[in-house]
Tab-separated table of C-alpha atoms and ligand atoms in Angstrom:
chain	number	residue	atom	x	y	z
A	1	MET	CA	-145.621	-52.087	42.121
A	2	GLN	CA	-144.654	-50.202	38.788
A	3	LYS	CA	-146.518	-47.454	37.471
A	4	ILE	CA	-148.245	-48.328	34.484
A	5	LEU	CA	-148.796	-45.270	31.935
A	6	PRO	CA	-150.990	-44.770	29.274
A	7	ALA	CA	-148.212	-44.103	26.832
A	8	ASP	CA	-144.611	-44.457	27.142
A	9	PRO	CA	-142.407	-42.664	24.277
A	10	ARG	CA	-139.261	-43.390	26.682
A	11	ALA	CA	-139.746	-47.201	26.255
A	12	SER	CA	-139.930	-46.557	22.380
A	13	TYR	CA	-136.575	-44.884	22.824
A	14	LEU	CA	-135.150	-47.595	24.752
A	15	ALA	CA	-136.664	-50.415	22.526
A	16	ALA	CA	-134.995	-48.844	19.202
A	17	GLN	CA	-131.924	-47.163	21.043
A	18	ALA	CA	-129.177	-48.249	18.863
A	19	GLY	CA	-130.768	-47.453	15.838
A	20	ILE	CA	-131.762	-44.117	16.670
A	21	ASP	CA	-128.498	-42.987	18.330
A	22	ALA	CA	-127.070	-44.170	15.547
A	23	ALA	CA	-129.476	-42.017	13.134
A	24	ILE	CA	-129.095	-38.965	15.377
A	25	LYS	CA	-125.185	-39.248	15.180
A	26	ARG	CA	-125.349	-39.370	11.522
A	27	VAL	CA	-127.383	-36.038	10.988
A	28	MET	CA	-125.157	-34.469	13.348
A	29	LEU	CA	-122.251	-35.079	11.626
A	30	SER	CA	-123.774	-34.371	7.856
A	31	GLY	CA	-123.769	-30.739	8.421
A	32	HIS	CA	-127.236	-30.791	7.185
A	33	TYR	CA	-129.998	-30.022	9.437
A	34	ILE	CA	-133.188	-28.612	7.510
A	35	LEU	CA	-134.825	-29.949	4.179
A	36	GLY	CA	-132.175	-32.986	3.552
A	37	PRO	CA	-131.523	-36.401	2.527
A	38	GLU	CA	-132.773	-38.063	5.832
A	39	LEU	CA	-136.708	-35.875	5.150
A	40	ASP	CA	-136.295	-36.711	1.201
A	41	ALA	CA	-135.849	-40.530	2.163
A	42	PHE	CA	-138.399	-40.662	4.974
A	43	GLU	CA	-141.078	-38.747	2.606
A	44	GLN	CA	-140.437	-41.452	0.306
A	45	GLU	CA	-140.297	-44.517	2.573
A	46	PHE	CA	-143.651	-43.316	4.403
A	47	SER	CA	-145.465	-42.833	1.008
A	48	ALA	CA	-144.472	-46.485	0.111
A	49	TRP	CA	-145.493	-48.192	3.098
A	50	LEU	CA	-148.886	-45.986	2.875
A	51	GLY	CA	-149.541	-46.633	-0.780
A	52	THR	CA	-150.013	-42.828	-1.573
A	53	ALA	CA	-148.439	-41.022	-4.501
A	54	GLY	CA	-146.221	-38.477	-2.182
A	55	THR	CA	-145.561	-36.983	1.286
A	56	VAL	CA	-144.763	-34.000	2.498
A	57	GLY	CA	-143.183	-33.423	6.065
A	58	VAL	CA	-144.562	-30.697	7.959
A	59	ALA	CA	-144.137	-29.307	11.652
A	60	ASN	CA	-146.764	-31.268	13.315
A	61	GLY	CA	-149.982	-32.581	12.849
A	62	THR	CA	-151.878	-29.624	13.227
A	63	GLU	CA	-150.413	-27.476	10.532
A	64	ALA	CA	-150.435	-30.628	8.511
A	65	ILE	CA	-154.500	-30.328	8.766
A	66	GLU	CA	-154.471	-26.524	7.915
A	67	LEU	CA	-151.710	-26.664	5.090
A	68	ALA	CA	-153.847	-29.426	3.506
A	69	LEU	CA	-157.016	-27.285	3.440
A	70	LEU	CA	-155.186	-24.361	2.479
A	71	ALA	CA	-153.556	-25.906	-0.508
A	72	ALA	CA	-157.272	-27.138	-1.432
A	73	GLY	CA	-158.122	-23.501	-1.526
A	74	ILE	CA	-160.340	-23.666	1.784
A	75	GLY	CA	-160.419	-20.722	3.384
A	76	PRO	CA	-162.679	-17.817	4.780
A	77	GLY	CA	-166.192	-18.146	4.130
A	78	ASP	CA	-166.119	-21.663	3.653
A	79	LYS	CA	-167.356	-24.551	5.885
A	80	VAL	CA	-165.511	-27.902	6.662
A	81	VAL	CA	-167.689	-30.686	8.456
A	82	THR	CA	-165.877	-32.776	11.301
A	83	VAL	CA	-166.737	-34.338	14.337
A	84	ALA	CA	-166.447	-32.563	17.745
A	85	ASN	CA	-164.938	-35.853	19.747
A	86	THR	CA	-161.455	-35.196	18.216
A	87	VAL	CA	-158.597	-33.202	19.955
A	88	THR	CA	-158.803	-29.330	19.686
A	89	ALA	CA	-156.164	-29.655	17.048
A	90	THR	CA	-158.668	-30.764	14.248
A	91	VAL	CA	-160.767	-27.901	14.730
A	92	SER	CA	-158.197	-25.369	15.394
A	93	ALA	CA	-156.419	-26.032	12.112
A	94	ILE	CA	-159.777	-25.988	10.376
A	95	VAL	CA	-160.466	-22.330	12.370
A	96	ALA	CA	-157.102	-21.206	11.123
A	97	THR	CA	-157.993	-21.578	7.710
A	98	GLY	CA	-160.740	-19.005	8.008
A	99	ALA	CA	-163.047	-21.754	7.426
A	100	LYS	CA	-165.918	-22.194	9.861
A	101	PRO	CA	-166.069	-25.718	11.490
A	102	VAL	CA	-169.513	-27.960	11.115
A	103	PHE	CA	-169.920	-30.469	13.589
A	104	VAL	CA	-171.832	-34.055	13.099
A	105	ASP	CA	-172.568	-36.245	15.430
A	106	ILE	CA	-170.983	-39.924	15.866
A	107	GLU	CA	-172.054	-43.506	15.629
A	108	ALA	CA	-172.905	-45.278	18.889
A	109	ASP	CA	-170.673	-48.178	18.656
A	110	THR	CA	-167.277	-47.218	17.056
A	111	MET	CA	-167.621	-43.568	17.894
A	112	LEU	CA	-166.593	-42.234	14.355
A	113	MET	CA	-168.324	-39.880	12.185
A	114	ASP	CA	-171.904	-40.737	11.670
A	115	LEU	CA	-172.087	-41.057	7.792
A	116	ALA	CA	-175.969	-41.500	7.635
A	117	ALA	CA	-175.965	-38.135	9.514
A	118	LEU	CA	-173.964	-36.606	7.697
A	119	ASP	CA	-175.625	-37.364	4.093
A	120	THR	CA	-179.093	-36.246	5.689
A	121	MET	CA	-177.434	-32.734	6.755
A	122	LEU	CA	-175.899	-32.225	3.901
A	123	THR	CA	-178.853	-32.961	1.771
A	124	LYS	CA	-180.992	-31.237	4.076
A	125	LEU	CA	-178.631	-28.050	4.280
A	126	ARG	CA	-177.908	-27.840	0.430
A	127	ASP	CA	-175.146	-25.096	1.750
A	128	PRO	CA	-172.727	-24.309	-1.128
A	129	LYS	CA	-170.353	-22.965	1.450
A	130	ILE	CA	-169.454	-26.757	2.857
A	131	LYS	CA	-166.410	-27.422	0.841
A	132	ALA	CA	-164.914	-30.039	2.789
A	133	VAL	CA	-165.003	-32.978	5.152
A	134	VAL	CA	-162.435	-33.665	7.697
A	135	PRO	CA	-162.946	-37.654	8.971
A	136	VAL	CA	-160.976	-38.209	12.057
A	137	HIS	CA	-160.056	-41.936	12.123
A	138	LEU	CA	-160.009	-42.147	15.928
A	139	TYR	CA	-158.493	-44.258	18.449
A	140	GLY	CA	-157.091	-46.499	15.484
A	141	GLN	CA	-159.863	-47.184	13.341
A	142	ALA	CA	-160.856	-45.549	10.128
A	143	VAL	CA	-163.969	-44.280	9.439
A	144	ASP	CA	-165.687	-45.975	6.387
A	145	MET	CA	-164.068	-44.453	3.634
A	146	PRO	CA	-165.512	-46.435	0.552
A	147	ARG	CA	-168.878	-45.103	1.935
A	148	LEU	CA	-167.526	-41.439	2.441
A	149	MET	CA	-165.854	-41.101	-0.734
A	150	GLU	CA	-169.167	-41.751	-2.585
A	151	LEU	CA	-170.869	-39.446	-0.077
A	152	ALA	CA	-168.454	-36.769	-0.872
A	153	GLY	CA	-168.456	-37.076	-4.866
A	154	ARG	CA	-172.084	-37.023	-4.743
A	155	HIS	CA	-171.849	-33.933	-2.453
A	156	ASN	CA	-169.063	-32.349	-4.340
A	157	LEU	CA	-166.872	-32.340	-0.986
A	158	PHE	CA	-162.816	-32.005	-0.914
A	159	VAL	CA	-161.954	-34.921	1.346
A	160	MET	CA	-158.785	-34.637	4.207
A	161	GLU	CA	-158.473	-37.587	6.024
A	162	ASP	CA	-157.344	-36.915	10.017
A	163	CYS	CA	-154.554	-39.757	10.450
A	164	ALA	CA	-152.964	-38.851	13.660
A	165	GLN	CA	-154.498	-41.848	15.287
A	166	ALA	CA	-154.585	-44.384	12.676
A	167	HIS	CA	-150.781	-45.223	10.960
A	168	GLY	CA	-151.576	-48.195	9.418
A	169	SER	CA	-155.582	-48.723	9.815
A	170	LEU	CA	-156.924	-50.560	7.022
A	171	VAL	CA	-160.311	-50.286	5.332
A	172	GLY	CA	-161.189	-52.775	2.635
A	173	GLY	CA	-157.450	-53.576	2.348
A	174	LYS	CA	-156.411	-50.146	1.798
A	175	LYS	CA	-154.571	-47.806	4.353
A	176	ALA	CA	-156.240	-44.923	6.104
A	177	GLY	CA	-154.745	-41.848	4.277
A	178	ALA	CA	-154.696	-43.329	0.759
A	179	TRP	CA	-158.300	-42.568	0.354
A	180	GLY	CA	-159.120	-38.776	0.295
A	181	GLN	CA	-157.591	-36.267	-1.996
A	182	LEU	CA	-155.225	-35.682	1.048
A	183	ALA	CA	-154.562	-36.711	4.423
A	184	SER	CA	-152.902	-35.579	7.363
A	185	PHE	CA	-150.404	-37.318	9.885
A	186	SER	CA	-148.856	-36.365	13.496
A	187	PHE	CA	-145.671	-37.973	14.790
A	188	TYR	CA	-146.340	-36.391	18.151
A	189	PRO	CA	-144.594	-38.595	20.588
A	190	THR	CA	-146.953	-40.739	21.848
A	191	LYS	CA	-148.463	-41.710	18.438
A	192	ASN	CA	-148.015	-45.254	16.979
A	193	ILE	CA	-145.394	-43.656	15.381
A	194	GLY	CA	-143.758	-40.388	17.189
A	195	ALA	CA	-140.678	-38.519	16.720
A	196	PHE	CA	-138.939	-37.217	20.006
A	197	GLY	CA	-140.326	-33.542	19.430
A	198	ASP	CA	-142.977	-32.464	16.927
A	199	ALA	CA	-143.398	-33.857	13.554
A	200	GLY	CA	-146.197	-34.419	11.155
A	201	ALA	CA	-146.893	-35.096	7.372
A	202	VAL	CA	-149.487	-34.464	4.513
A	203	THR	CA	-149.691	-37.538	2.266
A	204	GLY	CA	-152.257	-38.259	-0.530
A	205	ARG	CA	-152.990	-39.432	-3.942
A	206	ASP	CA	-153.100	-35.489	-5.391
A	207	LEU	CA	-149.328	-34.741	-6.791
A	208	ALA	CA	-150.366	-30.799	-7.631
A	209	LEU	CA	-151.768	-30.349	-4.347
A	210	LEU	CA	-148.795	-31.891	-2.350
A	211	GLU	CA	-146.616	-29.923	-4.525
A	212	LYS	CA	-148.751	-26.887	-3.035
A	213	VAL	CA	-148.230	-28.052	0.562
A	214	ARG	CA	-144.380	-28.122	-0.358
A	215	LEU	CA	-144.509	-24.669	-1.123
A	216	LEU	CA	-146.622	-23.274	1.712
A	217	ARG	CA	-144.391	-25.291	4.464
A	218	GLN	CA	-141.836	-22.863	3.357
A	219	TYR	CA	-142.681	-19.449	2.945
A	220	GLY	CA	-144.183	-20.525	-0.183
A	221	TRP	CA	-140.920	-20.432	-2.263
A	222	ARG	CA	-140.624	-22.282	-5.691
A	223	LYS	CA	-137.503	-20.793	-6.052
A	224	ARG	CA	-135.329	-19.789	-3.027
A	225	TYR	CA	-135.937	-16.250	-1.657
A	226	VAL	CA	-139.050	-15.925	-4.171
A	227	SER	CA	-142.905	-16.595	-2.590
A	228	ASP	CA	-145.175	-17.517	-5.155
A	229	HIS	CA	-147.880	-18.082	-2.290
A	230	HIS	CA	-148.122	-16.898	0.991
A	231	GLY	CA	-146.778	-19.802	3.149
A	232	ARG	CA	-145.112	-20.033	6.375
A	233	ASN	CA	-142.308	-22.092	8.422
A	234	SER	CA	-143.815	-25.532	8.746
A	235	ARG	CA	-140.765	-27.420	8.364
A	236	LEU	CA	-140.037	-31.228	9.458
A	237	ASP	CA	-136.313	-31.507	10.720
A	238	GLU	CA	-133.532	-33.675	9.625
A	239	LEU	CA	-133.090	-35.177	13.307
A	240	GLN	CA	-136.552	-35.885	13.520
A	241	ALA	CA	-136.911	-37.604	10.161
A	242	ALA	CA	-133.917	-39.665	10.690
A	243	ILE	CA	-135.445	-41.163	14.085
A	244	LEU	CA	-138.821	-41.616	11.995
A	245	ARG	CA	-137.313	-43.625	9.640
A	246	VAL	CA	-136.127	-45.884	12.213
A	247	ARG	CA	-139.105	-46.065	14.058
A	248	LEU	CA	-141.130	-46.429	10.573
A	249	ALA	CA	-139.183	-49.686	10.235
A	250	ARG	CA	-140.586	-50.870	13.181
A	251	LEU	CA	-144.101	-49.868	13.193
A	252	ASP	CA	-145.947	-52.801	11.480
A	253	ALA	CA	-144.020	-55.167	14.334
A	254	GLU	CA	-145.303	-52.488	17.023
A	255	ASN	CA	-148.837	-52.290	15.926
A	256	GLN	CA	-148.538	-56.285	15.796
A	257	ARG	CA	-147.686	-56.021	19.666
A	258	ARG	CA	-150.449	-53.569	20.269
A	259	HIS	CA	-152.861	-55.830	18.784
A	260	GLU	CA	-151.815	-58.703	20.604
A	261	ILE	CA	-152.227	-56.652	23.866
A	262	ALA	CA	-155.610	-55.535	22.491
A	263	GLY	CA	-156.608	-59.443	22.096
A	264	LEU	CA	-155.576	-59.796	26.089
A	265	TYR	CA	-157.900	-57.190	26.968
A	266	LEU	CA	-160.744	-58.098	24.858
A	267	ALA	CA	-160.485	-61.856	26.271
A	268	ALA	CA	-160.184	-60.744	29.851
A	269	LEU	CA	-162.510	-57.830	30.234
A	270	PRO	CA	-166.051	-58.418	31.033
A	271	GLU	CA	-168.754	-57.148	28.153
A	272	ALA	CA	-170.854	-55.671	30.934
A	273	PRO	CA	-171.051	-53.482	32.527
A	274	LEU	CA	-168.568	-51.819	30.365
A	275	ARG	CA	-168.817	-51.308	26.731
A	276	LEU	CA	-165.684	-52.886	24.915
A	277	PRO	CA	-164.404	-51.362	21.523
A	278	VAL	CA	-166.205	-52.040	18.539
A	279	ILE	CA	-164.485	-53.019	15.359
A	280	ALA	CA	-166.434	-52.465	11.805
A	281	ALA	CA	-166.572	-55.006	9.561
A	282	ASP	CA	-163.799	-54.683	6.775
A	283	ARG	CA	-161.738	-52.518	8.852
A	284	THR	CA	-158.567	-53.312	11.573
A	285	HIS	CA	-157.821	-51.261	14.367
A	286	THR	CA	-154.131	-50.295	15.012
A	287	TRP	CA	-155.024	-49.745	18.785
A	288	HIS	CA	-153.591	-46.051	19.311
A	289	GLN	CA	-156.305	-46.092	22.258
A	290	PHE	CA	-157.942	-49.190	23.889
A	291	VAL	CA	-161.285	-47.103	24.637
A	292	VAL	CA	-163.848	-48.771	27.226
A	293	ARG	CA	-167.263	-47.319	27.970
A	294	THR	CA	-168.952	-46.769	31.265
A	295	PRO	CA	-170.914	-44.475	32.982
A	296	LYS	CA	-169.155	-44.745	36.164
A	297	ARG	CA	-165.736	-43.705	34.094
A	298	ASP	CA	-164.470	-41.219	36.737
A	299	GLU	CA	-164.835	-43.668	39.450
A	300	LEU	CA	-162.981	-46.488	37.574
A	301	GLN	CA	-160.283	-44.016	36.674
A	302	ALA	CA	-159.740	-42.747	40.267
A	303	HIS	CA	-159.747	-46.666	41.274
A	304	LEU	CA	-157.297	-47.539	38.690
A	305	ALA	CA	-155.023	-44.335	39.486
A	306	LYS	CA	-154.975	-45.642	43.183
A	307	LYS	CA	-153.563	-48.718	41.979
A	308	ASP	CA	-150.794	-47.053	39.702
A	309	ILE	CA	-152.452	-47.497	36.608
A	310	VAL	CA	-152.715	-44.275	34.822
A	311	CYS	CA	-155.742	-43.940	32.211
A	312	GLY	CA	-156.434	-41.031	29.461
A	313	VAL	CA	-159.761	-39.691	28.609
A	314	LEU	CA	-160.046	-39.046	24.980
A	315	TYR	CA	-161.539	-36.796	25.139
A	316	PRO	CA	-163.417	-35.213	28.532
A	317	VAL	CA	-165.323	-32.094	26.726
A	318	PRO	CA	-166.510	-32.165	23.143
A	319	ILE	CA	-165.434	-29.184	21.082
A	320	HIS	CA	-168.840	-27.828	20.744
A	321	ARG	CA	-168.780	-27.342	24.809
A	322	GLN	CA	-165.287	-25.969	24.853
A	323	PRO	CA	-165.121	-22.082	25.923
A	324	ALA	CA	-163.119	-21.146	22.634
A	325	TYR	CA	-165.577	-23.117	20.295
A	326	HIS	CA	-168.882	-23.085	22.583
A	327	ASP	CA	-172.189	-23.415	20.574
A	328	ALA	CA	-175.049	-23.525	22.888
A	329	SER	CA	-177.522	-24.200	20.012
A	330	LEU	CA	-175.895	-27.345	18.738
A	331	SER	CA	-176.766	-30.628	20.329
A	332	LEU	CA	-174.648	-33.975	19.485
A	333	PRO	CA	-175.865	-36.441	21.988
A	334	GLN	CA	-173.937	-39.317	21.037
A	335	THR	CA	-170.793	-37.328	20.819
A	336	GLU	CA	-171.732	-35.593	24.412
A	337	GLN	CA	-172.563	-39.526	25.930
A	338	ALA	CA	-169.458	-40.624	24.479
A	339	CYS	CA	-167.127	-37.663	26.038
A	340	ALA	CA	-168.881	-38.654	29.307
A	341	GLU	CA	-168.090	-42.270	29.342
A	342	VAL	CA	-164.772	-43.045	27.457
A	343	LEU	CA	-161.732	-44.078	29.307
A	344	SER	CA	-158.747	-45.425	27.835
A	345	LEU	CA	-157.201	-48.285	29.193
A	346	PRO	CA	-153.184	-48.464	29.328
A	347	LEU	CA	-151.910	-49.790	25.601
A	348	HIS	CA	-148.502	-49.259	24.139
A	349	PRO	CA	-146.011	-52.274	22.963
A	350	GLY	CA	-143.905	-51.249	25.914
A	351	LEU	CA	-146.658	-53.192	28.067
A	352	THR	CA	-145.822	-56.628	29.547
A	353	ASN	CA	-148.957	-59.482	29.538
A	354	ASP	CA	-148.624	-59.299	33.159
A	355	ASP	CA	-148.997	-55.354	33.147
A	356	VAL	CA	-152.073	-55.980	31.159
A	357	ALA	CA	-153.395	-59.020	33.490
A	358	ARG	CA	-152.826	-56.542	36.249
A	359	VAL	CA	-154.965	-53.806	34.460
A	360	ALA	CA	-157.751	-56.283	33.547
A	361	ARG	CA	-157.801	-57.610	37.222
A	362	GLU	CA	-158.168	-54.033	38.589
A	363	VAL	CA	-161.009	-53.338	36.204
A	364	LYS	CA	-162.855	-56.392	37.279
A	365	ALA	CA	-162.321	-55.768	40.844
A	366	PHE	CA	-163.544	-52.356	40.427
A	367	PHE	CA	-166.843	-53.539	38.825
A	368	GLY	CA	-166.972	-56.423	41.666
B	1	PLP	C1	-152.368	-35.683	17.648
B	1	PLP	C2	-153.617	-35.663	16.639
B	1	PLP	C3	-153.373	-33.991	16.237
B	1	PLP	C4	-152.724	-33.081	16.357
B	1	PLP	O1	-151.262	-33.331	16.165
B	1	PLP	P1	-150.089	-32.724	16.411
B	1	PLP	O2	-148.922	-33.376	15.898
B	1	PLP	O3	-150.123	-32.753	17.955
B	1	PLP	O4	-150.240	-31.007	16.103
B	1	PLP	C5	-154.714	-33.696	15.105
B	1	PLP	N1	-155.707	-34.617	15.121
B	1	PLP	C6	-155.770	-36.093	15.934
B	1	PLP	C7	-157.016	-36.914	15.504
B	1	PLP	C8	-154.811	-36.041	16.931
B	1	PLP	O5	-154.977	-37.354	17.342
C-alpha cells in the first residue's frame, strides 16, 4: 500500500508542473535573479489577495517576524508576548531582536492564545517593557483578532501576526494578516503556499513600517551602497517569487480541497475518545494541519506508522520546556497538555478521498 505523508510538496509541484517550469525558465532567461520584476509582481499580487497595503518579500518566515519587530522598534530591554505551542521560529525571532519573550497560555478548545488570560496578565503586571504581542494563527485558524486589537489598543501593544500557518484564514470576513500593524508569512515548502526553497514575507497596513522592512532586508540601503540603518541580507529571490506567483493563483482552490478533506475527516472520525478540531464562530480554517487530541497520542501515531500513515506532532515540547528557552518557574497547563496530546493527521491537497478514508479507518481500528 502506498505511504500517506503528512505533507507532500512534490505533489504540489507535479500538480502545477507546466506553470512552474515555465516560470523557472522565464527567470533563468531573464538575466535578473535578485530583487526584480517577479518579486515586485508577487508582492503586489499577495497584498491584493490578502487585502493589505503592501508586502515585502524576505528570506524566510523567521526573519519576517524578526524584521517586522525590528521595524517597529522592538529591541533589547523590551518584552514580547506570544504562545509556547508554536514552532521555535516564532520565539527565536523575538529573541533575535534582543527582546525577551513572555508566554501566555492557550484556550483548551482552539489551542490558540487565551485572550482573557492575556488581558489578566497585562493588567496585573502593568509592565511598560511589554511592547508587542505576536499572535500565532496555529494550524490554519486565526486568533480572535477583533478582540485582540481592542485589547492591544487598551494596553498600547504593537501587534505582529504570525501567519505562517494561516494563508487565507478569515476572521469576521477579513484575512489573517490584515488585522495587525504588521504580519509575517512563511512560504516554507510544506505551508499551504510554499516555495521550493526558503521564502517569507512581511505584510500589513502600515506603509511606513513596511518601507522600513524593505530597507532592513537589504543592508539598510535606501540608496545603493549607502546604509541608512543597520540591516542585513534577507532577500526573496526571483526564482522563488516566480514560483510563488504560480502557486498563489492556485491557493484558493488548494485551500478548498483541504476544506473538503477536513470535512471527510470530521464526518468519519469519532468524537470520542478523540478530540476533533474546534472552529470558533466567525472564523474559517485553512487546514494547514488537521489536529486531533488523545492522551494515547504516541500509541496512535505508532499504530498509524505501522500502516504506512505518517503523522506529524506540532509541537511535542512547548518552548518553555526546551533546553534553549527553559523556564522551570513557568507553568502553562493548557499548553503543556495540548503538546502531550496533539497529532496531525495527514492533510494536503494531493490526498485522494480513498486516502482519507483509509486514515479514518485505521484511526477507528486503533480505538477498536
Ligand atoms: C513555519 C513557521 C515559521 C517559520 O517559517 P520559516 O520560513 O521556516 O522560517 C514561523 N512561525 C510558524 C507558526 C510557522 O509555522
